[in-house]
Short mmCIF file of C-alpha atoms in Angstrom, two decimals:
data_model
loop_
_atom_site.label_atom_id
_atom_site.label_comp_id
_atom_site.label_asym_id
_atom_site.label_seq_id
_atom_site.Cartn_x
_atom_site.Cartn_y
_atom_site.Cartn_z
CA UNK V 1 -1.47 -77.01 -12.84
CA UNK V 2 -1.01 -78.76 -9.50
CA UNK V 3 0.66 -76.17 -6.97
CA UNK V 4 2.34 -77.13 -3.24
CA UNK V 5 1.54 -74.13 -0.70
CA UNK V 6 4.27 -75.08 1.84
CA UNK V 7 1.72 -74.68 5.29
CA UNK V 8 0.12 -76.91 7.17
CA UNK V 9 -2.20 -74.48 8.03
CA UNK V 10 -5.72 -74.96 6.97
CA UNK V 11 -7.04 -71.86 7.34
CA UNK V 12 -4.06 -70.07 5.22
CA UNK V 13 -4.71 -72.79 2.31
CA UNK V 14 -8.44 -71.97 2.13
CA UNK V 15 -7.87 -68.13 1.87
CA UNK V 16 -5.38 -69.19 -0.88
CA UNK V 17 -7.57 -71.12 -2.32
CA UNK V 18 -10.02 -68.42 -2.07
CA UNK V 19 -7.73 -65.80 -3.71
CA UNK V 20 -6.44 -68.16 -6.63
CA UNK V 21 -10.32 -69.74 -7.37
CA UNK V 22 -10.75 -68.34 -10.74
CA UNK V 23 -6.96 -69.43 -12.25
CA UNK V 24 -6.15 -73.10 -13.72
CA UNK V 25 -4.05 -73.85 -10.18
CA UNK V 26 -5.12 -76.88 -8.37
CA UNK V 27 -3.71 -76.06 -4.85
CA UNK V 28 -2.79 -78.35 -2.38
CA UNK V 29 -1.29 -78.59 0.86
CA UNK V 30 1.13 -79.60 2.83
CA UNK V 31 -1.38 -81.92 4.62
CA UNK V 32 -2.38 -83.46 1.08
CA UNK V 33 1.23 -84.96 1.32
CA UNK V 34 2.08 -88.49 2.80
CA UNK V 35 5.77 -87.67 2.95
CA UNK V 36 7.57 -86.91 6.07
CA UNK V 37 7.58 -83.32 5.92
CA UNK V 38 11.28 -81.66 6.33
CA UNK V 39 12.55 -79.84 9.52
CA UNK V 40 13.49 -76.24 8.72
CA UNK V 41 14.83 -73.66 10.48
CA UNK V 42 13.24 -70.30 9.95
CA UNK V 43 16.16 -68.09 10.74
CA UNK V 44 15.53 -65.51 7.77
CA UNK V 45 15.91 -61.98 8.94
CA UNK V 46 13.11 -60.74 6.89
CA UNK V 47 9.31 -62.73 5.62
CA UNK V 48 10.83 -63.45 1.86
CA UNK V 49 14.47 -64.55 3.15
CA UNK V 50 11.82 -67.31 5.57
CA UNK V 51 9.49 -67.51 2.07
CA UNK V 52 12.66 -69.01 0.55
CA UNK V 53 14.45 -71.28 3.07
CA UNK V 54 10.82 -72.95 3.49
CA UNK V 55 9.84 -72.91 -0.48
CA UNK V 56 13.88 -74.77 -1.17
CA UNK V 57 13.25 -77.26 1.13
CA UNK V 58 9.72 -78.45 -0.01
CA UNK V 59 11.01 -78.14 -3.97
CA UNK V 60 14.27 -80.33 -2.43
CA UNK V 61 11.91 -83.02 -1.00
CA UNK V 62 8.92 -82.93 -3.00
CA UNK V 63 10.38 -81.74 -6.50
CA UNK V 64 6.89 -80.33 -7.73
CA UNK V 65 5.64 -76.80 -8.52
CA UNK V 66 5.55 -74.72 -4.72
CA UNK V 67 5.48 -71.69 -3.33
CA UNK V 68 5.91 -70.53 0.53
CA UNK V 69 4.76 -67.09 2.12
CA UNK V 70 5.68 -65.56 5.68
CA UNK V 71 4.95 -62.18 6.93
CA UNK V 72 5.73 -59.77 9.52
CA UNK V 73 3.77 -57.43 11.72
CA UNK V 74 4.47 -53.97 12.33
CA UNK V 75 2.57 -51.26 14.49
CA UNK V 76 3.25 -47.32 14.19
CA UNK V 77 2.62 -46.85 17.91
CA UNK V 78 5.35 -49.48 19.01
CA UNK V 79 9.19 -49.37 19.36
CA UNK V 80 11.91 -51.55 17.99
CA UNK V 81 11.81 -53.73 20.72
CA UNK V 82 7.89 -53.97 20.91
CA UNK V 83 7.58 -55.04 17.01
CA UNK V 84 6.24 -58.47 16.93
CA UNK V 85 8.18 -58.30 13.01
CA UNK V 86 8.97 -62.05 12.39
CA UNK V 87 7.75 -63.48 15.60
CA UNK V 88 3.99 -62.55 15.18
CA UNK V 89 3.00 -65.77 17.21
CA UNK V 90 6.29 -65.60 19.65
CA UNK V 91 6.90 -64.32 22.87
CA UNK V 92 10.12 -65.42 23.66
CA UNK V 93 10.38 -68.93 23.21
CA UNK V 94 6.66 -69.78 23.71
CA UNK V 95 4.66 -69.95 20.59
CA UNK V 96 0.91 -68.73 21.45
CA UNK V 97 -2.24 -70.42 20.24
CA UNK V 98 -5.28 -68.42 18.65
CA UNK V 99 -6.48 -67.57 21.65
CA UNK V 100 -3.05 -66.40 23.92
CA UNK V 101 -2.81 -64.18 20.66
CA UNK V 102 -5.57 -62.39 21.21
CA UNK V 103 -5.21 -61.53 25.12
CA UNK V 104 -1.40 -60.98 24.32
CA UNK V 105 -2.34 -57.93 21.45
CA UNK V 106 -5.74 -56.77 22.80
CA UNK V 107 -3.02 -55.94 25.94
CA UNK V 108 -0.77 -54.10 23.38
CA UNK V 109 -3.85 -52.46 22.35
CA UNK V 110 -4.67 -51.58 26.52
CA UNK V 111 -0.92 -50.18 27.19
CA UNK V 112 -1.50 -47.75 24.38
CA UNK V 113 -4.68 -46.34 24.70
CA UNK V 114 -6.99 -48.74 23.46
CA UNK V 115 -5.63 -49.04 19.62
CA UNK V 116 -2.85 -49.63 17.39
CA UNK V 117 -2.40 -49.28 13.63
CA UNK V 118 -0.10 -51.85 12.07
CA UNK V 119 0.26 -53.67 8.58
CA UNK V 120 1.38 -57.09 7.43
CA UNK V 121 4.14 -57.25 5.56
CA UNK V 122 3.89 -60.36 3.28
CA UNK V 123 6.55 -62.41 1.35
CA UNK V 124 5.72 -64.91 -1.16
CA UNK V 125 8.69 -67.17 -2.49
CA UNK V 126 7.48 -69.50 -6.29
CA UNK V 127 9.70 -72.13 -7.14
CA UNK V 128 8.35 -73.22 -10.32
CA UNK V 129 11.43 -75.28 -11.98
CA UNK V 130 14.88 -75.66 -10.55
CA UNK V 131 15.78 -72.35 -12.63
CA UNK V 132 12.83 -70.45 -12.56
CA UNK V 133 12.18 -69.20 -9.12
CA UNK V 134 9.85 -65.88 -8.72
CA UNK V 135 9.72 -63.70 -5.11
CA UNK V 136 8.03 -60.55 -3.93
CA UNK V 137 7.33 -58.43 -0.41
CA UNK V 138 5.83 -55.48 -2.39
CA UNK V 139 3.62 -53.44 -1.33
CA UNK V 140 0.74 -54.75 -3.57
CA UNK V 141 0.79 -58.08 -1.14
CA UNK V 142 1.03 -56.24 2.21
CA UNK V 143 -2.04 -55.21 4.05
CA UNK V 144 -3.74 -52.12 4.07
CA UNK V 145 -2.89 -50.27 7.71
CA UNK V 146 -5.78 -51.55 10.47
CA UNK V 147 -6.37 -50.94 13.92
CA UNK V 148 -6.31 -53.68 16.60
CA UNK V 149 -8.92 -53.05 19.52
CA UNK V 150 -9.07 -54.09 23.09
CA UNK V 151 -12.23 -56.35 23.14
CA UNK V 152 -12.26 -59.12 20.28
CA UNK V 153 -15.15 -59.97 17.93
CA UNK V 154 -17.29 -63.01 18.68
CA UNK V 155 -16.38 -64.65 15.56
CA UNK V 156 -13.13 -66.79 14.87
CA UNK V 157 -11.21 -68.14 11.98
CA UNK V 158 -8.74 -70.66 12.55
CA UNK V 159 -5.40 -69.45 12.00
CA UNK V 160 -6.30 -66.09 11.62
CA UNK V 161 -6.69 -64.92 15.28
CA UNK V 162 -5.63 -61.05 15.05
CA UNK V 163 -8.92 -60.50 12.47
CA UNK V 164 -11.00 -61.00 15.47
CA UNK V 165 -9.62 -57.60 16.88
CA UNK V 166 -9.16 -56.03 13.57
CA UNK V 167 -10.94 -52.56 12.89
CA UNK V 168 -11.24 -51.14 9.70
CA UNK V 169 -9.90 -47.32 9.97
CA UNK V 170 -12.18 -45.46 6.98
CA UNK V 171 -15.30 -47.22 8.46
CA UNK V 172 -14.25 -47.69 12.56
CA UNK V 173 -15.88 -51.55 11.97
CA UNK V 174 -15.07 -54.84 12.71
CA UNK V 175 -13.64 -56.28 9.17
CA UNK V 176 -15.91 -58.99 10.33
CA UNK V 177 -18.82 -56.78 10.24
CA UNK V 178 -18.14 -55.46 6.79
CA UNK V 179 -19.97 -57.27 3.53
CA UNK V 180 -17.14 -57.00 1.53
CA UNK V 181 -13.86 -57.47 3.26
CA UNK V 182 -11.27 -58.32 5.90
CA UNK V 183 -7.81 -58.34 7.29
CA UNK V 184 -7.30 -61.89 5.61
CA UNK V 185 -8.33 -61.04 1.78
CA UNK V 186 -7.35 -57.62 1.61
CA UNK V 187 -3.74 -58.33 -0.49
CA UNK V 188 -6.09 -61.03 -3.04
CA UNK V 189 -5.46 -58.82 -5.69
CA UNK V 190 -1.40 -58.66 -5.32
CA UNK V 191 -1.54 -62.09 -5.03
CA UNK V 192 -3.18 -63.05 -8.35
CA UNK V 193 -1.08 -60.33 -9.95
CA UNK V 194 2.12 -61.94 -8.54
CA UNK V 195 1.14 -65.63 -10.01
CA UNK V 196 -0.13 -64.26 -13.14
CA UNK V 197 3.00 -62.33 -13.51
CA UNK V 198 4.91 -65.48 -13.10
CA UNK V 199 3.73 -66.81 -15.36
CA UNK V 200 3.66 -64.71 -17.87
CA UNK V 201 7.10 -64.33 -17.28
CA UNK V 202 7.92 -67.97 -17.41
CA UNK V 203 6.12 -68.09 -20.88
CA UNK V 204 7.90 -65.61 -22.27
CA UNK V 205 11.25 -67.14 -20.74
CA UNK V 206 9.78 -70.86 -22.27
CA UNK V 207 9.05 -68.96 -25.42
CA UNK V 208 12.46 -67.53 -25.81
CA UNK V 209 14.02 -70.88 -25.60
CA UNK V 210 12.18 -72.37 -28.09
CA UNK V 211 12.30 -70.03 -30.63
CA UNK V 212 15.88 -70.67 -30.22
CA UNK V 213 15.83 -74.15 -30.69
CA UNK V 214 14.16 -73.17 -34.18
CA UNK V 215 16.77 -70.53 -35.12
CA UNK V 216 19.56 -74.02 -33.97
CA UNK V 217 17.90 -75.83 -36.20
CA UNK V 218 17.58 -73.22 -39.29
CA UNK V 219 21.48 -72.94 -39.01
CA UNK V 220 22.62 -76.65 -38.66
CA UNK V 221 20.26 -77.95 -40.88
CA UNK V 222 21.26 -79.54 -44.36
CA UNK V 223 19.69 -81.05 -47.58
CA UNK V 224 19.78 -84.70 -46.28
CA UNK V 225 18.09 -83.33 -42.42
CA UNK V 226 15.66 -81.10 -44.13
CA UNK V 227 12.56 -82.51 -43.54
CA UNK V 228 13.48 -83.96 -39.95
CA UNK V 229 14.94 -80.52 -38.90
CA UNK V 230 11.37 -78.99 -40.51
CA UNK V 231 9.47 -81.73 -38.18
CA UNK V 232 11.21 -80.42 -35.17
CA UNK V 233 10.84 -77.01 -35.46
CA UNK V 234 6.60 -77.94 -35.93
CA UNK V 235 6.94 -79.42 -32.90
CA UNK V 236 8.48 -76.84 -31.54
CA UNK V 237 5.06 -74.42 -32.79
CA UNK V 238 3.08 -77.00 -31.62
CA UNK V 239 4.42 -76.23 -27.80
CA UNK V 240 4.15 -73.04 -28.18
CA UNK V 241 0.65 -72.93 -29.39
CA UNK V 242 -0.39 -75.32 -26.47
CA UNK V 243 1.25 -72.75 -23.71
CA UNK V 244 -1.43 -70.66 -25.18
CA UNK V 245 1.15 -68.46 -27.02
CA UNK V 246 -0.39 -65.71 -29.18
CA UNK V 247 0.34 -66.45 -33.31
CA UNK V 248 1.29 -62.73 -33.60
CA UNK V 249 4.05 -63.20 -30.57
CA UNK V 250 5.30 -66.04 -32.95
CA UNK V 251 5.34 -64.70 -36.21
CA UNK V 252 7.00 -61.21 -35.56
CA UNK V 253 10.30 -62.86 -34.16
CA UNK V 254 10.40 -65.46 -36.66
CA UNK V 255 9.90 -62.98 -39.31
CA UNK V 256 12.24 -60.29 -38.17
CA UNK V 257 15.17 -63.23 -37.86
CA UNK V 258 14.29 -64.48 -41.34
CA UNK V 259 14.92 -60.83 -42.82
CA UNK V 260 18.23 -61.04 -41.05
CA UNK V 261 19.31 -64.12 -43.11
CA UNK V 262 20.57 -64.56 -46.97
CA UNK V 263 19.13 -66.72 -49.43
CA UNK V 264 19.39 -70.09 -49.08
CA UNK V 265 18.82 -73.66 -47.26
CA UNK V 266 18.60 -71.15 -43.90
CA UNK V 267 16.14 -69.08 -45.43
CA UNK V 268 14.04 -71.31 -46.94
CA UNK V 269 14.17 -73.74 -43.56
CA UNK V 270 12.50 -70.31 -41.88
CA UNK V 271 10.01 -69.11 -44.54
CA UNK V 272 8.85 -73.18 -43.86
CA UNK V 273 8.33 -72.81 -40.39
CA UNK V 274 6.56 -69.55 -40.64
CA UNK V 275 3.96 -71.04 -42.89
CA UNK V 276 2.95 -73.28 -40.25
CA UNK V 277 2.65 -70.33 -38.43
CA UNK V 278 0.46 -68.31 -41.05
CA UNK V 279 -1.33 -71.45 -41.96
CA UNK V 280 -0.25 -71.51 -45.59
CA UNK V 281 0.98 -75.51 -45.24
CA UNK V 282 -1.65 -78.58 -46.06
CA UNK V 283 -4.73 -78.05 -43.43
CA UNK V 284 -3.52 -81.19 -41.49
CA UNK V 285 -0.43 -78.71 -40.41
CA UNK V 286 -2.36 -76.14 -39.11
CA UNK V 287 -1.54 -74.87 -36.05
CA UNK V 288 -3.37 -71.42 -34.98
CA UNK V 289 -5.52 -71.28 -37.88
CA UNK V 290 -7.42 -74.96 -36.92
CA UNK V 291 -8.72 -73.37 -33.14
#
């Protein structure tokens, strides 16, 4: 499916990109889009209450699968008023480039005594339909703790400017100089578990629905609707099997409601649908059994 990650930020989309490469999500940009792109105000008070007000007002504009992140920094050696929190690129009013970033932390790093150990706290708002909107700032998606040093790496990512002072604690290394890691993939695995949770929690939620709509039609159909009622509820199998719904996950439901009803035109509407289920229909309305 074709997913919006509300940045303009290259270098954010390509470690997205890099965390989400083995799922069916096409990801684009906000860069990808010729449409004016909509003013916001990120007056949250935390990274998911920012995840959301930007997320809302791309789905508003855009009206297409997105999701938004933010983040805030925290350091163990600072004090409440030291905490860059929200305003990671902020000092005051001025918003620094890559660069100011670095001089402006490797001088945190000076004041007290060469290093500080912080984490990112991320937030990652999903607006996948109006209705179905998914958020998280768990722990799985925040950093593991680091230390920023005085005197940056030589290397540079666009975007991500505090990785270039970044010091892996178990090893004392540069992330940089590791094989295996850094600062900016560390939370890939809460990330995929957040989507794929998601989802799977907007399949079930689909799935729900529509085996609904079959139990609707088992108790409003009649003689003279039979068939059309029966053609409906296949379709309704059919959509299911094409989410990639398990037959089993199918089946059960459908066959514990069916031992909840009496004999008769209910009944027999149910057993009907279930054999499109189980395969025992012509071999032209086979659903599961024809993969």
């Amino acid at each position: 499916m074709k997913l919006l990650y509300g940045t303009t930020n290259n270098g954010k989309l390509q470690a997205m990109k890099n965390a989400l490469k083995d799922s069916d999500i096409d990801l684009i940009g906000l860069n990808d889009l010729e449409e004016e792109l909509p003013q916001i105000k990120e007056d949250g008070t935390t990274p998911l209450e920012n995840a959301e007000l930007k997320a809302r007002a791309y789905f508003e504009v855009f009206h297409i699968p997105v999701f938004s992140c933010d983040s805030g920094l925290y350091f163990e050696e600072l004090n409440e008023e030291e905490q860059p929190g929200l305003q990671v690129r902020r000092i005051g009013a001025k918003e620094l480039t890559d660069e100011e970033m670095i001089v402006h932390y490797a001088a945190l790093a000076e004041k007290h005594g060469g290093k500080i150990t912080g984490r990112y706290r991320n937030a990652i708002y999903f607006i996948l339909e109006e209705d179905r909107h998914f958020s998280s700032m768990d722990m799985s998606i925040a950093t593991e703790p680091f230390v920023l040093v005085t005197r940056p790496h030589p290397k540079r990512v666009k975007g991500f400017p505090l990785d270039s002072l970044s010091v892996d604690i178990a090893t004392g290394k540069y992330y940089y100089d590791l094989e295996v890691k850094d600062v900016s993939t560390s939370v890939d695995d809460g990330v995929r578990a957040f989507f794929a949770g998601a989802f799977r929690a907007n399949q079930e939620s689909n799935m729900g629905e529509i085996l609904e709509q079959i139990k609707i039609l088992s108790m409003t159909v009649t003689e003279e609707e039979y068939n059309t009622n029966l053609e409906q509820s296949y379709d309704c199998l059919v959509k299911l099997h094409d989410w990639g719904v398990d037959k089993d996950n199918v089946y059960r439901p459908l066959f514990e409601y069916l031992n909840r009803l009496e004999d008769g035109i209910s009944y027999n509407f149910i057993a009907d649908t279930l054999d499109f289920v189980t395969g025992w229909c012509s071999p032209e309305k086979r659903i599961w059994d024809k993969d």
